[in-house]
Short mmCIF file of C-alpha atoms in Angstrom, two decimals:
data_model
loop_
_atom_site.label_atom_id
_atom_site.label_comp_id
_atom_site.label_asym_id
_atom_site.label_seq_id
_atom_site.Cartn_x
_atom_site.Cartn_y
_atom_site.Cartn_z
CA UNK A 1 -4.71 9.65 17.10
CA UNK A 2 -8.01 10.48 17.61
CA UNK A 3 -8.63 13.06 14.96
CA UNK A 4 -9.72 11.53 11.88
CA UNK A 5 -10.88 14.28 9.73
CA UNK A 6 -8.80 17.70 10.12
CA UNK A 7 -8.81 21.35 8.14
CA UNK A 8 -5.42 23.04 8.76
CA UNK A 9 -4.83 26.85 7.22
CA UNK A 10 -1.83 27.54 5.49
CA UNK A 11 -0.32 30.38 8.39
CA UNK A 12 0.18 32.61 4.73
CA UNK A 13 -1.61 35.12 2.99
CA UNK A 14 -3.46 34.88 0.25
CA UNK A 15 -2.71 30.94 -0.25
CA UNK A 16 -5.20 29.03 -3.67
CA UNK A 17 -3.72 25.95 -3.57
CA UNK A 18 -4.90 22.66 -0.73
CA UNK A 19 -3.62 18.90 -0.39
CA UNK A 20 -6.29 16.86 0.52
CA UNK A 21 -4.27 13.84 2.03
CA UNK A 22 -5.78 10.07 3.06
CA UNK A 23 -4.27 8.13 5.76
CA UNK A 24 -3.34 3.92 4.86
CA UNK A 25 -4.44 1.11 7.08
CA UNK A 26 -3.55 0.88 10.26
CA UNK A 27 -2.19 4.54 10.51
CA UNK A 28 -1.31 6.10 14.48
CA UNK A 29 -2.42 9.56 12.79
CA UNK A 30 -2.33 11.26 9.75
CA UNK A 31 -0.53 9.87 7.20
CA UNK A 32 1.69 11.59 5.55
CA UNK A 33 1.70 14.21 8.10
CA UNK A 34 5.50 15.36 8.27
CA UNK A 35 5.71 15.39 5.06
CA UNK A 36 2.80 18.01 3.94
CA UNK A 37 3.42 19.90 7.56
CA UNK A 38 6.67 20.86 5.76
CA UNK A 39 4.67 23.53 3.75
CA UNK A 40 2.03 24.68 6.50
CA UNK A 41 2.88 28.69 5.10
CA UNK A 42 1.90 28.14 1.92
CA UNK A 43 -0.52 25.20 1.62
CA UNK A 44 -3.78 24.20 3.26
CA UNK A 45 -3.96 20.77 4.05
CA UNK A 46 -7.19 18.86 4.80
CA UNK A 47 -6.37 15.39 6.93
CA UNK A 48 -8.35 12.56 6.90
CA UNK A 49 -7.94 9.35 8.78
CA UNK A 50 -10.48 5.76 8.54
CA UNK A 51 -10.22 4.67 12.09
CA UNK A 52 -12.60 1.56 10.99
CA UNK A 53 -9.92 0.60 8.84
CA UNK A 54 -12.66 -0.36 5.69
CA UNK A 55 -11.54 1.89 3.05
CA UNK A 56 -13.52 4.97 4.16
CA UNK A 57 -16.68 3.05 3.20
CA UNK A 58 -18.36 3.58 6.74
CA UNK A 59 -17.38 7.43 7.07
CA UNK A 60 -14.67 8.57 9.34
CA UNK A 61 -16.57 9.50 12.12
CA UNK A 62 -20.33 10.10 13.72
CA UNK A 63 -20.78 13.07 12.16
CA UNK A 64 -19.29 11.63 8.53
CA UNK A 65 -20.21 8.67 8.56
CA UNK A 66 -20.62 7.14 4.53
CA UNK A 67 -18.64 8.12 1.37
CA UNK A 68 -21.38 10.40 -0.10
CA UNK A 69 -20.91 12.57 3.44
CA UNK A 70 -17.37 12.33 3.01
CA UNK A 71 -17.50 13.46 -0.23
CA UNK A 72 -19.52 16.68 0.87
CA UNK A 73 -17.22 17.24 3.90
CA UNK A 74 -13.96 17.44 1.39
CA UNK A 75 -16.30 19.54 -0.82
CA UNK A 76 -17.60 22.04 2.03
CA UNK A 77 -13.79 22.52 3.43
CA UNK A 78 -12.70 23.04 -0.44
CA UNK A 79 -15.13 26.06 -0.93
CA UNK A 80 -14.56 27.25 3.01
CA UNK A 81 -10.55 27.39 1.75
CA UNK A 82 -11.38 29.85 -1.65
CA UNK A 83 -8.90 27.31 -3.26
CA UNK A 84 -8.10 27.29 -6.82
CA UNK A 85 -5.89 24.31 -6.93
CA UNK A 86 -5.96 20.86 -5.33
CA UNK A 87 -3.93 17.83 -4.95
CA UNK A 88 -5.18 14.33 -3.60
CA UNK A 89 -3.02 11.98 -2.26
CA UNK A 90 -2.89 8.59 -0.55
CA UNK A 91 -1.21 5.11 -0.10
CA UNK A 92 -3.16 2.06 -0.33
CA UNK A 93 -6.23 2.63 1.28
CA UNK A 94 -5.30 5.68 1.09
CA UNK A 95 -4.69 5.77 -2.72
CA UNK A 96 -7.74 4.31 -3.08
CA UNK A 97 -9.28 7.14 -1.95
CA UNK A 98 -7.16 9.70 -3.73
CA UNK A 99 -8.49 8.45 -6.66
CA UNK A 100 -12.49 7.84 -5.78
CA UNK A 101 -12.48 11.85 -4.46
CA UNK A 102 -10.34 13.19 -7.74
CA UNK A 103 -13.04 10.94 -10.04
CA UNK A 104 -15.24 13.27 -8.56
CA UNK A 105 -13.75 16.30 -7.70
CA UNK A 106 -11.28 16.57 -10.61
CA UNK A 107 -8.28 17.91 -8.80
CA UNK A 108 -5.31 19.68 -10.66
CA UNK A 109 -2.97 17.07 -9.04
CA UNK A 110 -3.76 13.20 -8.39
CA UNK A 111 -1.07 11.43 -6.48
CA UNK A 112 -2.13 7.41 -6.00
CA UNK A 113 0.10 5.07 -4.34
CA UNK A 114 -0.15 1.17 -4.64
CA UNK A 115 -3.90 1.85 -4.62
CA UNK A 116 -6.60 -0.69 -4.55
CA UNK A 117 -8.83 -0.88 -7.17
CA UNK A 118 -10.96 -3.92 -6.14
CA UNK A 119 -11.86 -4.52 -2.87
CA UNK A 120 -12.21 -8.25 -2.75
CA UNK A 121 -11.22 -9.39 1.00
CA UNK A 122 -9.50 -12.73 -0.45
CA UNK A 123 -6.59 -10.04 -2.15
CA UNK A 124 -4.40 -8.82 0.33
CA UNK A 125 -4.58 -5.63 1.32
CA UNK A 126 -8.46 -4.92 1.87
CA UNK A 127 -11.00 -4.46 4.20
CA UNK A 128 -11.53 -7.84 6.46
CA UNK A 129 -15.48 -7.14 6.43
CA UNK A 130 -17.15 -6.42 2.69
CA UNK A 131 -18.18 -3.09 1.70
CA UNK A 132 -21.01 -1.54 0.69
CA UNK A 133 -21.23 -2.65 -3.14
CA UNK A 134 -20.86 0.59 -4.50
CA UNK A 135 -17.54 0.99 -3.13
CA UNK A 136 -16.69 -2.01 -3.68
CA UNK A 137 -14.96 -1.54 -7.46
CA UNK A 138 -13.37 1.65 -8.34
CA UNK A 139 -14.12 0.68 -11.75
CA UNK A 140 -17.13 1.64 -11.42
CA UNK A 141 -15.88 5.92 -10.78
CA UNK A 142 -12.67 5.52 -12.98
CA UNK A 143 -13.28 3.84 -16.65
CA UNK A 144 -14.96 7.12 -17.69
CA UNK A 145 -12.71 9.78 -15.81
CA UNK A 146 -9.92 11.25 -18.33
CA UNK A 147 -7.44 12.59 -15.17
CA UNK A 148 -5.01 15.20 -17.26
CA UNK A 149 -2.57 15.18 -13.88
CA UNK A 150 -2.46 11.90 -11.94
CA UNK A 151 0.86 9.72 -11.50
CA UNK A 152 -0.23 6.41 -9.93
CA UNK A 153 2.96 4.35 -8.37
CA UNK A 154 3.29 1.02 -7.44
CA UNK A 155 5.48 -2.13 -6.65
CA UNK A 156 6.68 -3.61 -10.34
CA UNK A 157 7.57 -6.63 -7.72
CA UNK A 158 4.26 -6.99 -6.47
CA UNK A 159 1.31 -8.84 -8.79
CA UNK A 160 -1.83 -7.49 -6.72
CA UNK A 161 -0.65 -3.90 -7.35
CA UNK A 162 0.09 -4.79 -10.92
CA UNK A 163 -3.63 -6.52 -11.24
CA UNK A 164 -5.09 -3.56 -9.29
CA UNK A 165 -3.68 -0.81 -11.71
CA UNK A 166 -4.05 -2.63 -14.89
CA UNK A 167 -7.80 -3.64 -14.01
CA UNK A 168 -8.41 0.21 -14.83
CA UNK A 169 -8.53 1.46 -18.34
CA UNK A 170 -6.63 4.86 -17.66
CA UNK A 171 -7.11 7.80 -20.00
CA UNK A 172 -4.61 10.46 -19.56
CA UNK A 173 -3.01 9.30 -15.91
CA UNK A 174 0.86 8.45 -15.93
CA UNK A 175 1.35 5.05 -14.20
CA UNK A 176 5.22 4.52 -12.62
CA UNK A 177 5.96 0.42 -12.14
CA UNK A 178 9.03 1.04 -9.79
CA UNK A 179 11.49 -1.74 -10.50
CA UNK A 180 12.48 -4.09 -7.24
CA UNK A 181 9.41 -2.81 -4.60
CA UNK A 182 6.20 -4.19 -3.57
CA UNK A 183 2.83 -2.72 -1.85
CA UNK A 184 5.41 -0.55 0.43
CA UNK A 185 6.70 1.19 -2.22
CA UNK A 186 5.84 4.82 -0.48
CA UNK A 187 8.24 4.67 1.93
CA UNK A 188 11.00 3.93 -1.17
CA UNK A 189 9.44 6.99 -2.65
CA UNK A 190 9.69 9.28 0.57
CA UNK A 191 13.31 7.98 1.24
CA UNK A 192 14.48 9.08 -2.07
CA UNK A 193 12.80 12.75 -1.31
CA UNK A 194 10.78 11.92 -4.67
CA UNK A 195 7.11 12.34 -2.89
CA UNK A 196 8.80 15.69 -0.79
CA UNK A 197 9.58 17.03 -4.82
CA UNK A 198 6.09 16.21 -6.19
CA UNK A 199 4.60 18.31 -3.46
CA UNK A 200 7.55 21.05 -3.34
CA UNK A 201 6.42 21.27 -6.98
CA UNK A 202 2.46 21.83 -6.25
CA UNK A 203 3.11 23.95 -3.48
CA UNK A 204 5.50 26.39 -5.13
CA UNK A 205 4.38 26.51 -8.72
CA UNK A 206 1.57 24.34 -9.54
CA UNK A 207 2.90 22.09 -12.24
CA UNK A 208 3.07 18.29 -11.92
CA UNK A 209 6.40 16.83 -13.11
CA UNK A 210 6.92 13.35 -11.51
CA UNK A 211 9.03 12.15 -14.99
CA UNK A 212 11.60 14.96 -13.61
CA UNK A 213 11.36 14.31 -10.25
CA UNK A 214 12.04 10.57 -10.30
CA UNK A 215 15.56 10.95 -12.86
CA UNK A 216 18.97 11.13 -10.80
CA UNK A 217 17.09 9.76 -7.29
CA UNK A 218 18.05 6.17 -8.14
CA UNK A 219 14.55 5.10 -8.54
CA UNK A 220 14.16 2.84 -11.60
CA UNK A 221 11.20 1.55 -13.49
CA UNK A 222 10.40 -2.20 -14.87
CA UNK A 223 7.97 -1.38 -17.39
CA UNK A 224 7.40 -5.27 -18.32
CA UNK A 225 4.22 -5.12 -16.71
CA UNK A 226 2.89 -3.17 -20.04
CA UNK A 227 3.10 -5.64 -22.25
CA UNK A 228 -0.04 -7.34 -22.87
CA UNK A 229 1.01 -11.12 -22.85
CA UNK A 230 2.35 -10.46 -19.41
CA UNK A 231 -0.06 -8.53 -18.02
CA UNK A 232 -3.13 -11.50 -18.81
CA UNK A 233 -0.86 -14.23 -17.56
CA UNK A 234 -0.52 -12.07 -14.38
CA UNK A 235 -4.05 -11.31 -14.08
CA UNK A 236 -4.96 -15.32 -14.38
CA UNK A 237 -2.06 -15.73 -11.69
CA UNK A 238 -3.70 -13.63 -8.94
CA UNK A 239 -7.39 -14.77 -9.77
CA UNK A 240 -6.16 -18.43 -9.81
CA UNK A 241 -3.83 -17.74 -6.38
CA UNK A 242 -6.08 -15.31 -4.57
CA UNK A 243 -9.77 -14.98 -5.74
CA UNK A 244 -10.55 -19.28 -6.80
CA UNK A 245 -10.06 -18.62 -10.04
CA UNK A 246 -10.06 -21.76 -12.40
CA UNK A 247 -6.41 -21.24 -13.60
CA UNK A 248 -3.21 -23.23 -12.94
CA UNK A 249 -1.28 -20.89 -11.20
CA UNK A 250 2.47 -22.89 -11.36
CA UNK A 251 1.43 -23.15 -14.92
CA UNK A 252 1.16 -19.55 -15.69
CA UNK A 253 4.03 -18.77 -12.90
CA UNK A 254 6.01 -21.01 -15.37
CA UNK A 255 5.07 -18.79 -18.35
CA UNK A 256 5.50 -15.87 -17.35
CA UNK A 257 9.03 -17.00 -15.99
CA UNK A 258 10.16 -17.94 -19.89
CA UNK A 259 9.09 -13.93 -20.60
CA UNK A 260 10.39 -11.90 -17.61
CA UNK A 261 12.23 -12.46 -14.33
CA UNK A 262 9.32 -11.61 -12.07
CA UNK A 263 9.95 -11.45 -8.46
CA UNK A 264 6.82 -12.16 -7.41
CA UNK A 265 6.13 -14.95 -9.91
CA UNK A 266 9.04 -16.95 -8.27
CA UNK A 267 6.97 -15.58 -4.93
CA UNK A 268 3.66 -16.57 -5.89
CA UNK A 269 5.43 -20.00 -7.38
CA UNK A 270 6.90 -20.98 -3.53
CA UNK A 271 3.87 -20.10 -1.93
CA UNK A 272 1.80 -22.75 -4.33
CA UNK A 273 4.38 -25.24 -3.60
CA UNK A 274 4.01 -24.95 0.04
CA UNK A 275 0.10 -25.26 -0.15
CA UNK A 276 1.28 -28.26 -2.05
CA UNK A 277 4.09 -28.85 0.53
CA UNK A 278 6.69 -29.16 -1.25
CA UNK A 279 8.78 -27.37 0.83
CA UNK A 280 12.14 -27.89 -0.69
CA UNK A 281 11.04 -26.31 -4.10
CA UNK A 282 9.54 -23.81 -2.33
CA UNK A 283 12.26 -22.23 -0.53
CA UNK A 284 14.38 -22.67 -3.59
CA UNK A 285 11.77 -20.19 -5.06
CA UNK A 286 10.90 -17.88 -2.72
CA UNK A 287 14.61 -17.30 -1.85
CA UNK A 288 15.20 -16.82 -5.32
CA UNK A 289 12.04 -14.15 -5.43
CA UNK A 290 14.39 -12.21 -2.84
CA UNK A 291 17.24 -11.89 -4.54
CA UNK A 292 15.51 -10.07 -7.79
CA UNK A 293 13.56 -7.83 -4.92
CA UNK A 294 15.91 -7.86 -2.25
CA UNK A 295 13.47 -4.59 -1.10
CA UNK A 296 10.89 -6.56 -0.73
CA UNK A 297 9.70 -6.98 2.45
CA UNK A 298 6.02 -8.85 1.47
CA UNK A 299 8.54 -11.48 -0.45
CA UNK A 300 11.25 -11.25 2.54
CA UNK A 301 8.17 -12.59 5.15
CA UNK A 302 6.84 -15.15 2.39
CA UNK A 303 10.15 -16.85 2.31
CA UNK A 304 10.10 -16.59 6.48
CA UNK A 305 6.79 -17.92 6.48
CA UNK A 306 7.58 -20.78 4.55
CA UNK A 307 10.84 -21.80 5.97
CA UNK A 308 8.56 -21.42 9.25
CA UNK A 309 6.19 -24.41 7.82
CA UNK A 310 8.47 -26.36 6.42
CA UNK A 311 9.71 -26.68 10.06
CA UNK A 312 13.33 -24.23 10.00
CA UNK A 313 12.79 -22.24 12.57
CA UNK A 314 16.54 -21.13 12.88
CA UNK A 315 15.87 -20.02 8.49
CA UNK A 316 12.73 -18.37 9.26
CA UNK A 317 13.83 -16.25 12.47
CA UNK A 318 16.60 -15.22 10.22
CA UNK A 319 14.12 -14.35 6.82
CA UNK A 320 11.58 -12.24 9.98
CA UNK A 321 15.05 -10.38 11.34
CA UNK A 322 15.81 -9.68 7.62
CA UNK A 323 12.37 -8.34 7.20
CA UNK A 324 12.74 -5.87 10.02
CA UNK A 325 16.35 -4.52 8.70
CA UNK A 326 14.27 -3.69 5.61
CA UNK A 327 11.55 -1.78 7.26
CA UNK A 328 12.30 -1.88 11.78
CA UNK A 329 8.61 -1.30 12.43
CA UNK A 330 7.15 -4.30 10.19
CA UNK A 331 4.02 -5.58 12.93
CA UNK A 332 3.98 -8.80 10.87
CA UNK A 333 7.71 -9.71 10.97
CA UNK A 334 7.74 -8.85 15.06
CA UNK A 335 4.81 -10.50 15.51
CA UNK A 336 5.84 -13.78 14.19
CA UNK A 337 9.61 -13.31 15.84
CA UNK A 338 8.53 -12.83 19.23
CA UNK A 339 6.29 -16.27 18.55
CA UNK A 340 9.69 -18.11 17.18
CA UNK A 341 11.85 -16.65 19.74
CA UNK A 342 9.48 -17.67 22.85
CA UNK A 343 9.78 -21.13 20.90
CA UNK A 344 13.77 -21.72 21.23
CA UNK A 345 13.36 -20.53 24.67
CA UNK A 346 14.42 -16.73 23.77
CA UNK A 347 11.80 -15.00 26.43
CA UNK A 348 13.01 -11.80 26.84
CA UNK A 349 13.42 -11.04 22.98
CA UNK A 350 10.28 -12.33 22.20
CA UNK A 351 9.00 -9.95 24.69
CA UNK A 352 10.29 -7.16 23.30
CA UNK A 353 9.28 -8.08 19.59
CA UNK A 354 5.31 -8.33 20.95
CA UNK A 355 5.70 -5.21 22.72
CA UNK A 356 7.02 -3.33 19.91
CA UNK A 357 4.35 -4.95 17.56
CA UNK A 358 1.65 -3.51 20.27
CA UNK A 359 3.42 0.20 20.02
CA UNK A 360 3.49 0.23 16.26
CA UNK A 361 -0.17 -0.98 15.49
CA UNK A 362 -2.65 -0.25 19.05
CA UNK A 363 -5.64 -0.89 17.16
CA UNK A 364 -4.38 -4.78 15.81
CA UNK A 365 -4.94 -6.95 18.49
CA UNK A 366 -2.39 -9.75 16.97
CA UNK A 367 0.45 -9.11 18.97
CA UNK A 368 -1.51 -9.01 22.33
CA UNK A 369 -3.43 -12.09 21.78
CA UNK A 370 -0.04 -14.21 21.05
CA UNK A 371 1.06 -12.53 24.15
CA UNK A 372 -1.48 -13.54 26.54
CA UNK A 373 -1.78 -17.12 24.27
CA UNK A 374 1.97 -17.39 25.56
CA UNK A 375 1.80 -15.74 28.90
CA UNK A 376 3.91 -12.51 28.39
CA UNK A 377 3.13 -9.49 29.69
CA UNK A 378 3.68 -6.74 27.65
CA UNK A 379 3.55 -3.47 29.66
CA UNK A 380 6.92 -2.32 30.81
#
């Protein structure tokens, strides 16, 4: 927990090839870590956590404590290593930084997951204080770079990860919509053993095969999201939702809906209707949203949320439980039980829910401030 920036040897001789692997938001430790300890004889791995949680833009530590010294720190440990090949590899915040490293170090593997490409705090997903403008747009690093080996994935369910690839004008990379997920699509990927065959691949031979390694896993791909009409009317649909864009979002949610059965344009529909509050129509939609991306567990909370306003409890404790049989460690879905639960009287449960939240994220202070606004203690 409180290493954030770690050089581990492969314990084999005469190893050339390093992962250098970037921890999401929010991480306990190293992200990732199981799954690239699983090759510790024939791999070096370089670890490296934010424990600011701003997208690596203040450094990881006192001693690193900017990109440009992060940058030289990766570089340093690369040369210490005598490696010829190297992979990045990252999540989210983490993919993010997979990507702004390879721009610069040109890796022989990229792996980017759901990565942000624009750090705008009004999209979800980002830093909650602004960055330092030159980190701000990976733009900026990635228009010009011509990556021969880097597979980005990302939710085909989710329109921020869509608008985040698509923003980029990619010149060689191999991008993998995955049909039915959102921003939480790496844990799909690690339960179908695809990410533990990228790396088995890397580690063993070198090559970089993630066409092969996704067939006969049950991992399918919704490649709507490359057609051009589509794309633009789900660009307008997250500027006019998320960043005040001048753009009728049920409009273009409307649209889009003639073209494609989008999950997350009957998700983004329900959550305009609520601002609206017209509740009704939007629990029609965002329970229809679920059932095309029944995975989903950013869509699975929306429709909680909003039976939550609309003033079902009894709906939304069922949409939050639903949430955690899709992922049991989901800090936003026990967070908002245990408030729910404490509501219909449920004490003890809603107890449990805030102390769990507390386990799973120690840095958020969410769960212990509705705690001590409801006066549970949460220490066993």
């Amino acid at each position: 927990m409180n290493e954030t920036f770690s050089i581990r040897r492969a314990t084999g001789e005469n190893v050339t090839r390093a992962a250098v692997v970037f921890s999401s938001v929010n991480a306990n430790g190293f992200s990732f870590f199981k799954l690239f300890e699983q090759f510790s004889e024939n791999l070096h791995r370089i670890y490296i956590r934010d424990p600011f949680d701003q997208w690596y833009d203040q450094g990881v530590s006192e001693e690193i404590t900017s990109w440009d010294a992060l940058l030289r720190a990766i570089t340093t440990a690369l040369e210490e290593l005598n490696v010829k090949q190297v992979m990045t590899f990252g999540s989210s915040m983490g993919g993010y930084a997979s990507l702004r490293v390879a721009s610069h170090i040109n890796p022989h593997i990229c792996i980017a997951i759901s990565p942000q490409t624009l750090l705008d705090n009004r999209l979800p997903h980002t830093p909650k204080t602004p960055v330092a403008e030159a980190n701000r747009d990976l733009a900026l690093y990635l228009n010009g770079w011509r990556p021969n080996n880097a597979a980005i994935f990302f939710g085909a369910a989710d329109f921020v990860d869509i608008y985040n690839v698509f923003r980029i004008n990619w010149q060689g990379a191999d991008l993998f919509p995955i049909k039915g997920q959102d921003h939480l699509v790496a844990q799909h990927l690690l339960s179908k053993r695809v990410l533990l065959a990228i790396v088995n691949d890397f580690v063993l031979k070198g090559t970089y095969t993630p066409n092969l390694r996704i067939q006969g896993r049950g991992i399918r791909l919704d490649r709507a999201c490359f057609d051009e009409v589509q794309r633009l009317l789900i660009t307008r649909i997250v500027e006019g939702f998320y960043r005040g864009g001048d753009w009728n979002v049920l409009k273009y949610t409307r649209a889009l809906k003639a073209l494609h059965k989008w999950a997350d344009g009957l998700h983004l529909e329900a959550k305009q209707l609520a601002r609206a509050r017209q509740f009704d129509e939007a629990m029609l939609a965002a329970e229809s949203a679920f059932k095309l991306a029944p995975s989903s567990v950013t869509i699975s909370d929306s429709w909680a949320a909003i039976c939550r306003q609309a003033g079902d409890t009894e709906a939304a404790i069922l949409g939050y439980r639903r949430s955690l049989g899709l992922r049991s460690k989901h800090y936003q879905a026990l967070c908002c039980l245990g408030e729910l639960l404490f509501d219909i009287g449920e004490t003890q449960e809603a107890t449990e829910m805030l102390r769990q939240a507390a386990e799973v994220r120690p840095r958020r202070e969410k769960a212990q401030s509705i705690a001590a606004r409801l006066g549970l203690k949460l220490d066993k």
